[in-house]
Amino acid sequence: MFERLPTPFGLVRFGVAPDHPEVKNVIHDFDQVASTEGFRFFGNVELGVHVSLEALREHYDAVVLCTGAQGERLLNIPGEHLQGVVGAPHFVQWYNGHPDHVALRPQRPGSAAAVIGQGNVALDIARILTRSPEELHATDIHGAALAQIAAWQRDGLQTVHVIGRRGFIQAAFTNKELRELDTYDDVLPIVDPAELALSRNAASEQELSKSRMKKRSVDILEKMARNFADRGTTSKRIVHLRFLSSPCEVLPSEDGSSVGGLRIHRNELQGEPGQQAAVRSSGGEAEDIACGMVVRSVGFDITPMEGLPLDGRKRVPHKQGRVEDAAGGLYVAGWVKRGPTGIIASNIADAQETAGRLLADLSSRGGDPPARAGPSEVEAAVRASGTRVVSYEDWRRLEAEERRRGEADGKSAAKITDVGEMLRLL
Ligand code: NAP
C-alpha cells in the first residue's frame, strides 16, 4: 500500500468529523489487514513523484487506485474569489489536522457564517462551528483549529446558515446527522415553517411517499420549525437550515477586502418525482444574508492523474472496479471508483467487489503470467528517490506518540500535523 503521507487512513483520519469517533472504529479492521502476512505499507511515497503509475503497473500484476476525490466543486458565482470563501474539503482537513491544510487561517466569520450545500459534510461543518469547544476538546480535533473556532464564538459567532438549493425531501443529508443537531445544549437548529411547506409540491409528495427515511425526517424538521420562534435567542448558537435557496453572489465587505454577505434567490422545484431540479422562481426576490464566512460544501471531484482514464463526467470507466483500458491490471475502489458519495460501509462493499473482480481476473488469466521485474525493483526505485519510506510499524509508533500527547492534554489523540516532525520522530 503506497500513501503520499506518512500516515494511513485518508478520509477516516482527515474527513470523518472529530466528534464521530465511532465512525473511525473501522481503523481496527484496517489494522487487521495490515497485520496480514504479505501486506506492506509505503508511507511518505507519492505516486507521480517518488514512483509512477506506469512503474507500478510494470512491476505488479494488479494495481488498485484508491485515491479518492481530491478536487472540490465550485459555485461559479460572482465574489467567490473573495477572502473568506473557503471550500469544505480544505476546511474539514484544517480542523482535522491535515498537514497540507493546518495553515489555512480561515477568515473570522463575525456573527454569521453560511455553508452552501446540504450534504452530511455541510452538517458536520455547521456542528463543528457551533458546538461547545469544551465538548470538542476531548476529541482528536486539531488543537489550533479548535482554539480558533472558540475565539470566533467568543467574538460573537451566533448563526450558521446551511443553504440548500432544493427542498428537504431532496436534501442529501441523512436523518442521523440531522437529528444530532438537536441534541446539544448550546445549539438550536431552526427551520422556517414557510420554507418547509414550500418544499412540498406534488412531485415531492410522491417522492416522500416512497421514502421511509424522508418520512422520518419530517418529524425532525417539524420540531426544528417549532424552534423557529426562538430564533432571536443569544443563549444558544443557531444552525438555520434554509431550503429552496441558491447563492447568486458573494457580497464584499464595506472595504471590499473580504466577504460581507451572501445574496441568495428563491427556487422552485420542477421535474418528475425523484428528478426534481431547482429553478429560480420567477419574480422571487433576492435576499442578502450578512455573514463573514462562506463555506462551499457542494461535493468533491475526482482529480485527473496521469494514466487514469476519465470520462466527460469526471468518472473512471470501469467494470466491477476493473478500469476499462487496453493494458489491463488497473483497478479502482472507493470514491475514485463510485464518485464522491457514500459512507464507509458503502465503500467497503465497493472495495469487496473490486477485490473479487481482481482475484477472478488473476485466476482466469491462464497461461504463464507475464514476466515482471517484481515488487523488489519498484521498492529499490522508491528508496533511491531519497524519500524516507514510512512502514506500518513506524506508523504505529507515530500513533502511540499522538495518543501519548493526547492523554497529557485530556484528548483522545493530539495529531502530529507536520510531516517533518513525524519523520524526525522515527
Ligand atoms: P453530497 O452528499 O453529494 O451533498 C452535496 C450537496 O451540495 C447537495 O445538497 C447538493 O444539492 C449541493 N450542491 C451541489 N452543487 C450545488 C450548487 N451549485 N449550488 C448549491 N448546492 C449545490 O456531498 P458531501 O456532503 O460532500 O458528502 C459526500 C459523501 O460523504 C456523501 O455520500 C455523504 O453522505 C458522505 N458523508 C457522510 C457522513 C456521515 O455519515 N456522517 C459525513 C460526511 C460525509 P443537490 O442535491 O441539489 O445537488
XYZ file of N, CA and C in Angstrom, residues 232-415:
552
model
N -34.381 34.421 17.859
C -33.699 35.610 18.391
C -32.827 35.306 19.611
N -32.816 34.055 20.056
C -32.075 33.746 21.288
C -30.575 34.007 21.128
N -29.961 34.386 22.222
C -28.498 34.501 22.187
C -27.880 33.512 23.170
N -28.742 32.712 23.813
C -28.191 31.762 24.783
C -27.714 30.476 24.097
N -28.047 30.334 22.829
C -27.569 29.175 22.063
C -27.083 29.664 20.721
N -26.161 28.905 20.096
C -25.800 29.241 18.707
C -26.797 28.547 17.782
N -27.094 29.222 16.673
C -28.192 28.768 15.825
C -27.673 28.144 14.524
N -28.220 26.991 14.187
C -27.992 26.429 12.848
C -29.308 26.605 12.099
N -29.282 27.464 11.081
C -30.505 27.786 10.348
C -30.490 27.042 9.003
N -31.323 26.026 8.900
C -31.407 25.272 7.638
C -32.326 26.028 6.688
N -31.806 26.372 5.507
C -32.592 27.092 4.511
C -32.844 26.164 3.333
N -34.046 26.190 2.795
C -34.354 25.341 1.637
C -34.735 26.195 0.439
N -34.681 25.582 -0.751
C -35.105 26.240 -1.996
C -34.420 27.590 -2.184
N -33.141 27.646 -1.863
C -32.397 28.903 -1.969
C -31.037 28.640 -2.602
N -30.705 29.420 -3.613
C -29.387 29.275 -4.255
C -28.592 30.553 -4.075
N -27.293 30.409 -3.829
C -26.471 31.613 -3.763
C -26.277 32.170 -5.166
N -26.415 33.497 -5.347
C -26.143 34.058 -6.670
C -24.959 35.010 -6.644
N -24.538 35.468 -5.454
C -23.362 36.326 -5.388
C -22.818 36.347 -3.966
N -21.500 36.298 -3.860
C -20.894 36.545 -2.554
C -20.635 38.039 -2.503
N -21.156 38.701 -1.474
C -21.076 40.163 -1.403
C -19.827 40.591 -0.642
N -19.174 41.664 -1.094
C -17.958 42.107 -0.413
C -18.271 42.862 0.874
N -17.297 42.894 1.769
C -17.412 43.716 2.971
C -17.320 45.188 2.560
N -17.541 46.084 3.511
C -17.564 47.517 3.166
C -16.305 47.986 2.460
N -15.152 47.513 2.931
C -13.903 47.967 2.297
C -13.526 47.101 1.102
N -14.395 46.157 0.779
C -14.201 45.343 -0.429
C -13.137 44.273 -0.301
N -12.552 44.135 0.894
C -11.402 43.233 1.006
C -11.802 41.780 1.253
N -13.028 41.567 1.710
C -13.390 40.192 2.079
C -14.907 40.004 2.003
N -15.355 38.837 2.475
C -16.794 38.525 2.429
C -17.568 39.382 3.420
N -18.661 39.972 2.949
C -19.523 40.726 3.849
C -20.919 40.116 3.903
N -21.229 39.274 2.922
C -22.563 38.684 2.910
C -22.735 37.742 1.729
N -23.955 37.219 1.654
C -24.266 36.288 0.571
C -25.651 36.638 0.029
N -25.748 36.797 -1.277
C -27.064 37.040 -1.884
C -27.629 35.699 -2.357
N -28.843 35.405 -1.926
C -29.469 34.154 -2.365
C -30.776 34.474 -3.093
N -31.198 33.591 -3.944
C -32.506 33.774 -4.561
C -33.374 32.544 -4.322
N -34.647 32.748 -4.397
C -35.621 31.690 -4.126
C -35.749 30.761 -5.339
N -35.829 29.477 -5.111
C -36.016 28.499 -6.196
C -37.383 27.851 -6.091
N -37.797 27.269 -7.196
C -38.914 26.332 -7.119
C -38.463 25.031 -7.757
N -39.217 23.970 -7.483
C -38.804 22.667 -7.997
C -39.573 22.342 -9.262
N -38.853 21.840 -10.251
C -39.510 21.424 -11.488
C -39.002 20.041 -11.867
N -39.876 19.250 -12.475
C -39.438 17.939 -12.947
C -40.184 16.812 -12.267
N -39.869 15.616 -12.745
C -40.556 14.405 -12.272
C -40.123 14.058 -10.846
N -40.964 13.280 -10.134
C -40.553 12.812 -8.809
C -39.194 12.112 -8.908
N -38.329 12.397 -7.988
C -37.001 11.765 -7.984
C -35.989 12.499 -8.836
N -36.489 13.399 -9.693
C -35.547 14.124 -10.558
C -35.833 15.615 -10.538
N -36.364 16.077 -9.441
C -36.744 17.488 -9.409
C -35.514 18.389 -9.347
N -35.527 19.398 -10.210
C -34.397 20.329 -10.242
C -34.831 21.660 -9.653
N -33.863 22.394 -9.101
C -34.127 23.726 -8.571
C -34.041 24.722 -9.714
N -35.094 25.505 -9.880
C -35.117 26.534 -10.928
C -35.470 27.852 -10.245
N -34.798 28.919 -10.636
C -35.053 30.206 -9.987
C -36.524 30.590 -10.144
N -37.176 30.953 -9.062
C -38.597 31.318 -9.136
C -38.740 32.617 -9.908
N -39.738 32.666 -10.761
C -39.940 33.930 -11.464
C -40.503 34.926 -10.461
N -39.970 36.112 -10.444
C -40.458 37.149 -9.526
C -39.977 36.973 -8.105
N -39.263 35.889 -7.835
C -38.769 35.678 -6.466
C -37.679 36.688 -6.155
N -37.836 37.373 -5.024
C -36.845 38.407 -4.700
C -35.574 37.804 -4.146
N -34.482 38.509 -4.366
C -33.223 38.066 -3.769
C -33.197 38.515 -2.312
N -32.423 37.783 -1.534
C -32.294 38.135 -0.105
C -30.809 38.187 0.230
N -30.389 39.164 0.997
C -28.986 39.252 1.395
C -28.822 38.779 2.833
N -27.890 37.877 3.013
C -27.608 37.366 4.358
C -26.262 37.946 4.772
N -26.217 38.630 5.894
C -24.936 39.168 6.364
C -24.117 38.026 6.954
N -22.890 37.856 6.480
C -22.004 36.821 7.027
C -20.570 37.139 6.616
N -19.638 36.714 7.438
C -18.232 36.994 7.139
C -17.479 35.793 6.626
N -18.184 34.677 6.522
C -17.532 33.465 6.004
C -18.525 32.690 5.155
N -18.071 32.192 4.014
C -18.905 31.319 3.185
C -18.134 30.027 2.976
N -18.725 28.917 3.383
C -18.080 27.623 3.162
C -18.845 26.904 2.051
N -18.109 26.588 1.001
C -18.713 25.913 -0.148
C -18.653 24.415 0.122
N -19.822 23.781 0.262
C -19.822 22.346 0.572
C -20.726 21.623 -0.429
N -20.317 21.704 -1.696
C -21.181 21.195 -2.765
C -20.583 19.955 -3.437
N -19.772 19.226 -2.692
C -19.269 17.960 -3.196
C -17.832 18.050 -3.686
N -17.329 16.896 -4.069
C -15.924 16.743 -4.447
C -15.836 16.333 -5.916
N -14.641 16.410 -6.463
C -14.409 15.921 -7.823
C -13.175 15.038 -7.841
N -13.208 14.076 -8.728
C -12.020 13.241 -8.901
C -10.996 14.052 -9.689
N -9.781 14.129 -9.177
C -8.771 14.924 -9.892
C -8.062 14.042 -10.920
N -7.820 14.600 -12.114
C -7.147 13.812 -13.149
C -5.740 13.389 -12.695
N -5.321 12.249 -13.153
C -3.994 11.730 -12.809
C -3.446 11.058 -14.062
N -2.186 11.213 -14.282
C -1.611 10.628 -15.488
C -1.818 9.109 -15.480
N -2.379 8.592 -16.538
C -2.567 7.157 -16.642
C -3.946 6.701 -16.193
N -4.769 7.635 -15.660
C -6.118 7.258 -15.204
C -7.142 7.813 -16.190
N -7.860 6.938 -16.913
C -8.851 7.469 -17.853
C -10.048 8.072 -17.113
N -10.529 9.226 -17.594
C -11.712 9.874 -17.012
C -12.673 10.215 -18.136
N -13.968 10.007 -17.910
C -14.928 10.378 -18.954
C -15.370 11.835 -18.757
N -16.323 12.291 -19.559
C -16.753 13.681 -19.514
C -17.337 14.093 -18.173
N -17.852 13.100 -17.421
C -18.425 13.411 -16.099
C -17.382 13.267 -14.994
N -16.134 13.187 -15.403
C -15.030 13.008 -14.463
C -15.194 11.700 -13.678
N -15.669 10.676 -14.371
C -15.769 9.360 -13.744
C -14.818 8.411 -14.462
N -14.302 7.440 -13.718
C -13.396 6.451 -14.305
C -14.253 5.337 -14.923
N -14.117 5.080 -16.228
C -14.890 3.974 -16.807
C -14.349 2.632 -16.286
N -15.212 1.853 -15.659
C -14.725 0.576 -15.095
C -15.846 -0.457 -15.100
N -15.451 -1.727 -15.017
C -16.435 -2.800 -14.841
C -16.099 -3.506 -13.551
N -17.004 -3.443 -12.596
C -16.797 -4.033 -11.263
C -15.443 -3.639 -10.684
N -14.982 -2.456 -11.016
C -13.722 -1.962 -10.442
C -12.526 -2.129 -11.363
N -12.686 -2.917 -12.447
C -11.560 -3.058 -13.378
C -11.635 -1.921 -14.394
N -10.560 -1.118 -14.445
C -10.554 0.036 -15.346
C -10.516 -0.470 -16.788
N -11.399 0.162 -17.577
C -11.531 -0.277 -18.969
C -10.441 0.378 -19.808
N -9.253 -0.154 -19.739
C -8.222 0.310 -20.666
C -7.489 -0.905 -21.228
N -6.760 -0.688 -22.281
C -6.238 -1.809 -23.060
C -5.241 -2.663 -22.270
N -4.436 -2.027 -21.444
C -3.339 -2.766 -20.817
C -3.823 -3.772 -19.761
N -4.939 -3.478 -19.087
C -5.443 -4.373 -18.034
C -4.600 -4.260 -16.768
N -5.119 -4.865 -15.696
C -4.359 -4.883 -14.441
C -4.511 -3.624 -13.605
N -5.395 -2.704 -14.035
C -5.596 -1.480 -13.244
C -7.027 -1.498 -12.687
N -7.155 -1.211 -11.397
C -8.456 -1.286 -10.721
C -8.682 -0.016 -9.897
N -9.940 0.204 -9.543
C -10.267 1.344 -8.687
C -11.211 0.898 -7.567
N -11.106 1.542 -6.434
C -12.037 1.294 -5.325
C -12.227 2.600 -4.570
N -13.363 2.701 -3.864
C -13.637 3.922 -3.090
C -14.174 5.035 -3.973
N -13.990 6.282 -3.521
C -14.600 7.422 -4.227
C -14.062 7.584 -5.650
N -12.818 7.167 -5.898
C -12.310 7.286 -7.270
C -13.067 6.320 -8.191
N -13.687 5.303 -7.609
C -14.463 4.344 -8.398
C -15.931 4.776 -8.520
N -16.552 5.097 -7.377
C -18.003 5.299 -7.377
C -18.406 6.762 -7.473
N -17.410 7.645 -7.479
C -17.718 9.064 -7.371
C -17.765 9.425 -5.899
N -17.800 10.751 -5.596
C -17.622 11.190 -4.215
C -18.880 11.055 -3.376
N -19.412 9.842 -3.278
C -20.600 9.645 -2.443
C -20.458 8.360 -1.647
N -21.147 8.348 -0.541
C -21.246 7.108 0.192
C -20.433 7.117 1.465
N -21.030 6.506 2.486
C -20.368 6.381 3.780
C -19.372 5.220 3.690
N -18.663 4.977 4.775
C -17.609 3.959 4.768
C -18.199 2.592 4.393
N -19.382 2.271 4.953
C -19.963 0.951 4.682
C -20.200 0.741 3.186
N -20.689 1.784 2.492
C -20.933 1.610 1.052
C -19.620 1.411 0.319
N -18.569 2.054 0.801
C -17.281 1.920 0.130
C -16.625 0.573 0.419
N -16.946 -0.018 1.575
C -16.421 -1.356 1.871
C -17.005 -2.353 0.858
N -18.314 -2.241 0.636
C -18.954 -3.156 -0.320
C -18.342 -2.980 -1.713
N -18.086 -1.748 -2.073
C -17.475 -1.468 -3.371
C -16.085 -2.059 -3.482
N -15.324 -1.929 -2.389
C -13.953 -2.447 -2.398
C -13.973 -3.970 -2.513
N -14.975 -4.580 -1.855
C -15.076 -6.044 -1.945
C -15.357 -6.469 -3.379
N -16.203 -5.684 -4.066
C -16.492 -6.011 -5.465
C -15.207 -5.940 -6.308
N -14.419 -4.874 -6.090
C -13.178 -4.726 -6.851
C -12.224 -5.879 -6.545
N -12.105 -6.221 -5.252
C -11.196 -7.309 -4.881
C -11.636 -8.612 -5.537
N -12.963 -8.834 -5.563
C -13.491 -10.050 -6.194
C -13.153 -10.095 -7.675
N -13.339 -8.962 -8.342
C -13.036 -8.877 -9.789
C -11.554 -9.158 -10.041
N -10.711 -8.538 -9.193
C -9.254 -8.669 -9.356
C -8.839 -10.137 -9.193
N -9.352 -10.786 -8.155
C -8.970 -12.181 -7.909
C -9.464 -13.079 -9.041
N -10.697 -12.805 -9.507
C -11.236 -13.618 -10.605
C -10.385 -13.421 -11.861
N -9.992 -12.176 -12.132
C -9.168 -11.909 -13.323
C -7.832 -12.635 -13.227
N -7.224 -12.587 -12.040
C -5.911 -13.233 -11.896
C -6.028 -14.742 -12.077
N -7.111 -15.321 -11.507
C -7.189 -16.781 -11.588
C -7.625 -17.243 -12.968
N -8.280 -16.360 -13.747
C -8.717 -16.808 -15.077
C -7.687 -16.454 -16.149
N -6.557 -15.920 -15.711
C -5.606 -15.382 -16.690
C -5.033 -16.470 -17.595
N -4.909 -17.672 -17.092
C -4.434 -18.782 -17.922
C -3.035 -18.546 -18.471
N -2.360 -19.576 -18.836
C -1.024 -19.447 -19.430
C -0.026 -18.929 -18.412
N 1.139 -18.603 -18.852
C 2.170 -18.100 -17.955
C 1.916 -16.626 -17.664
N 2.050 -16.239 -16.416
C 1.901 -14.805 -16.133
C 3.009 -14.020 -16.828
N 2.718 -12.780 -17.200
C 3.756 -12.006 -17.880
C 4.989 -11.847 -16.981
N 6.171 -11.887 -17.597
C 7.400 -11.747 -16.803
C 7.477 -10.323 -16.260
N 7.676 -10.218 -14.961
C 7.771 -8.889 -14.359
C 9.043 -8.811 -13.534
N 9.555 -7.595 -13.443
C 10.760 -7.420 -12.632
C 10.439 -7.716 -11.171
N 9.179 -7.455 -10.764
C 8.755 -7.786 -9.400
C 8.824 -6.593 -8.470
N 8.080 -6.712 -7.353
C 7.961 -5.589 -6.426
C 9.293 -5.102 -5.865
N 10.298 -5.999 -5.730
C 11.529 -5.529 -5.084
C 12.214 -4.440 -5.904
N 12.051 -4.494 -7.225
C 12.656 -3.448 -8.056
C 11.971 -2.107 -7.826
N 10.650 -2.156 -7.717
C 9.942 -0.895 -7.503
C 10.324 -0.312 -6.138
N 10.460 -1.195 -5.170
C 10.894 -0.745 -3.843
C 12.255 -0.082 -3.909
N 13.154 -0.704 -4.636
C 14.513 -0.156 -4.742
C 14.447 1.229 -5.381
N 13.581 1.374 -6.406
C 13.475 2.672 -7.090
C 12.908 3.728 -6.142
N 11.902 3.319 -5.321
C 11.310 4.271 -4.369
C 12.376 4.714 -3.372
N 13.111 3.764 -2.846
C 14.142 4.128 -1.851
C 15.218 5.002 -2.488
N 15.534 4.713 -3.760
C 16.566 5.517 -4.441
C 16.088 6.954 -4.665
N 14.749 7.157 -4.635
C 14.229 8.517 -4.851
C 14.574 9.432 -3.675
N 15.025 8.848 -2.583
C 15.501 9.658 -1.456
C 14.441 9.897 -0.399
N 13.203 9.475 -0.632
C 12.171 9.713 0.383
C 12.362 8.737 1.550
N 12.001 9.166 2.750
C 12.081 8.273 3.915
C 10.792 7.449 3.918
N 10.917 6.181 3.520
C 9.717 5.350 3.450
C 9.262 5.016 4.869
N 7.981 5.261 5.141
C 7.415 5.017 6.474
C 6.689 3.668 6.445
N 7.086 2.769 7.320
C 6.460 1.442 7.358
C 5.246 1.476 8.301
N 4.487 0.385 8.332
C 3.329 0.345 9.240
C 3.790 0.349 10.705
N 4.947 -0.270 10.962
C 5.488 -0.250 12.340
C 5.835 1.200 12.716
N 6.416 1.936 11.759
C 6.702 3.364 12.007
C 5.411 4.097 12.357
N 4.378 3.816 11.546
C 3.089 4.496 11.777
C 2.562 4.205 13.169
N 2.686 2.922 13.601
C 2.195 2.576 14.950
C 2.936 3.394 16.010
N 4.211 3.670 15.773
C 4.964 4.487 16.738
C 4.435 5.920 16.733
N 4.140 6.436 15.552
C 3.587 7.797 15.474
C 2.231 7.865 16.180
N 1.444 6.812 15.927
C 0.102 6.767 16.515
C 0.196 6.734 18.045
N 1.153 5.941 18.561
C 1.324 5.855 20.018
C 1.743 7.225 20.563
N 2.589 7.925 19.825
C 3.030 9.261 20.262
C 1.837 10.234 20.273
N 0.981 10.123 19.240
C -0.199 11.007 19.195
C -1.114 10.726 20.383
N -1.244 9.440 20.718
C -2.106 9.095 21.863
C -1.502 9.599 23.168
N -0.172 9.453 23.279
C 0.508 9.908 24.500
C 0.318 11.417 24.672
N 0.512 12.166 23.580
C 0.350 13.620 23.659
C -1.095 13.991 23.968
N -2.021 13.219 23.390
C -3.438 13.483 23.632
C -3.788 13.276 25.093
N -3.319 12.126 25.650
C -3.634 11.827 27.055
C -3.148 12.940 27.972
N -1.984 13.464 27.664
C -1.419 14.530 28.506
C -2.302 15.776 28.480
N -3.153 15.881 27.431
C -3.969 17.086 27.265
C -5.472 16.787 27.359
N -5.814 15.598 27.859
C -7.233 15.249 28.003
C -7.951 15.015 26.680
N -7.197 14.620 25.650
C -7.801 14.368 24.331
C -7.594 12.900 23.954
N -8.444 12.389 23.020
C -8.250 11.007 22.595
C -6.918 10.862 21.859
N -6.518 11.897 21.147
C -5.211 11.907 20.467
C -4.919 13.335 20.059
N -3.649 13.685 20.039
C -3.254 15.003 19.526
C -2.462 14.732 18.252
N -3.111 14.963 17.114
C -2.475 14.598 15.844
C -1.208 15.408 15.596
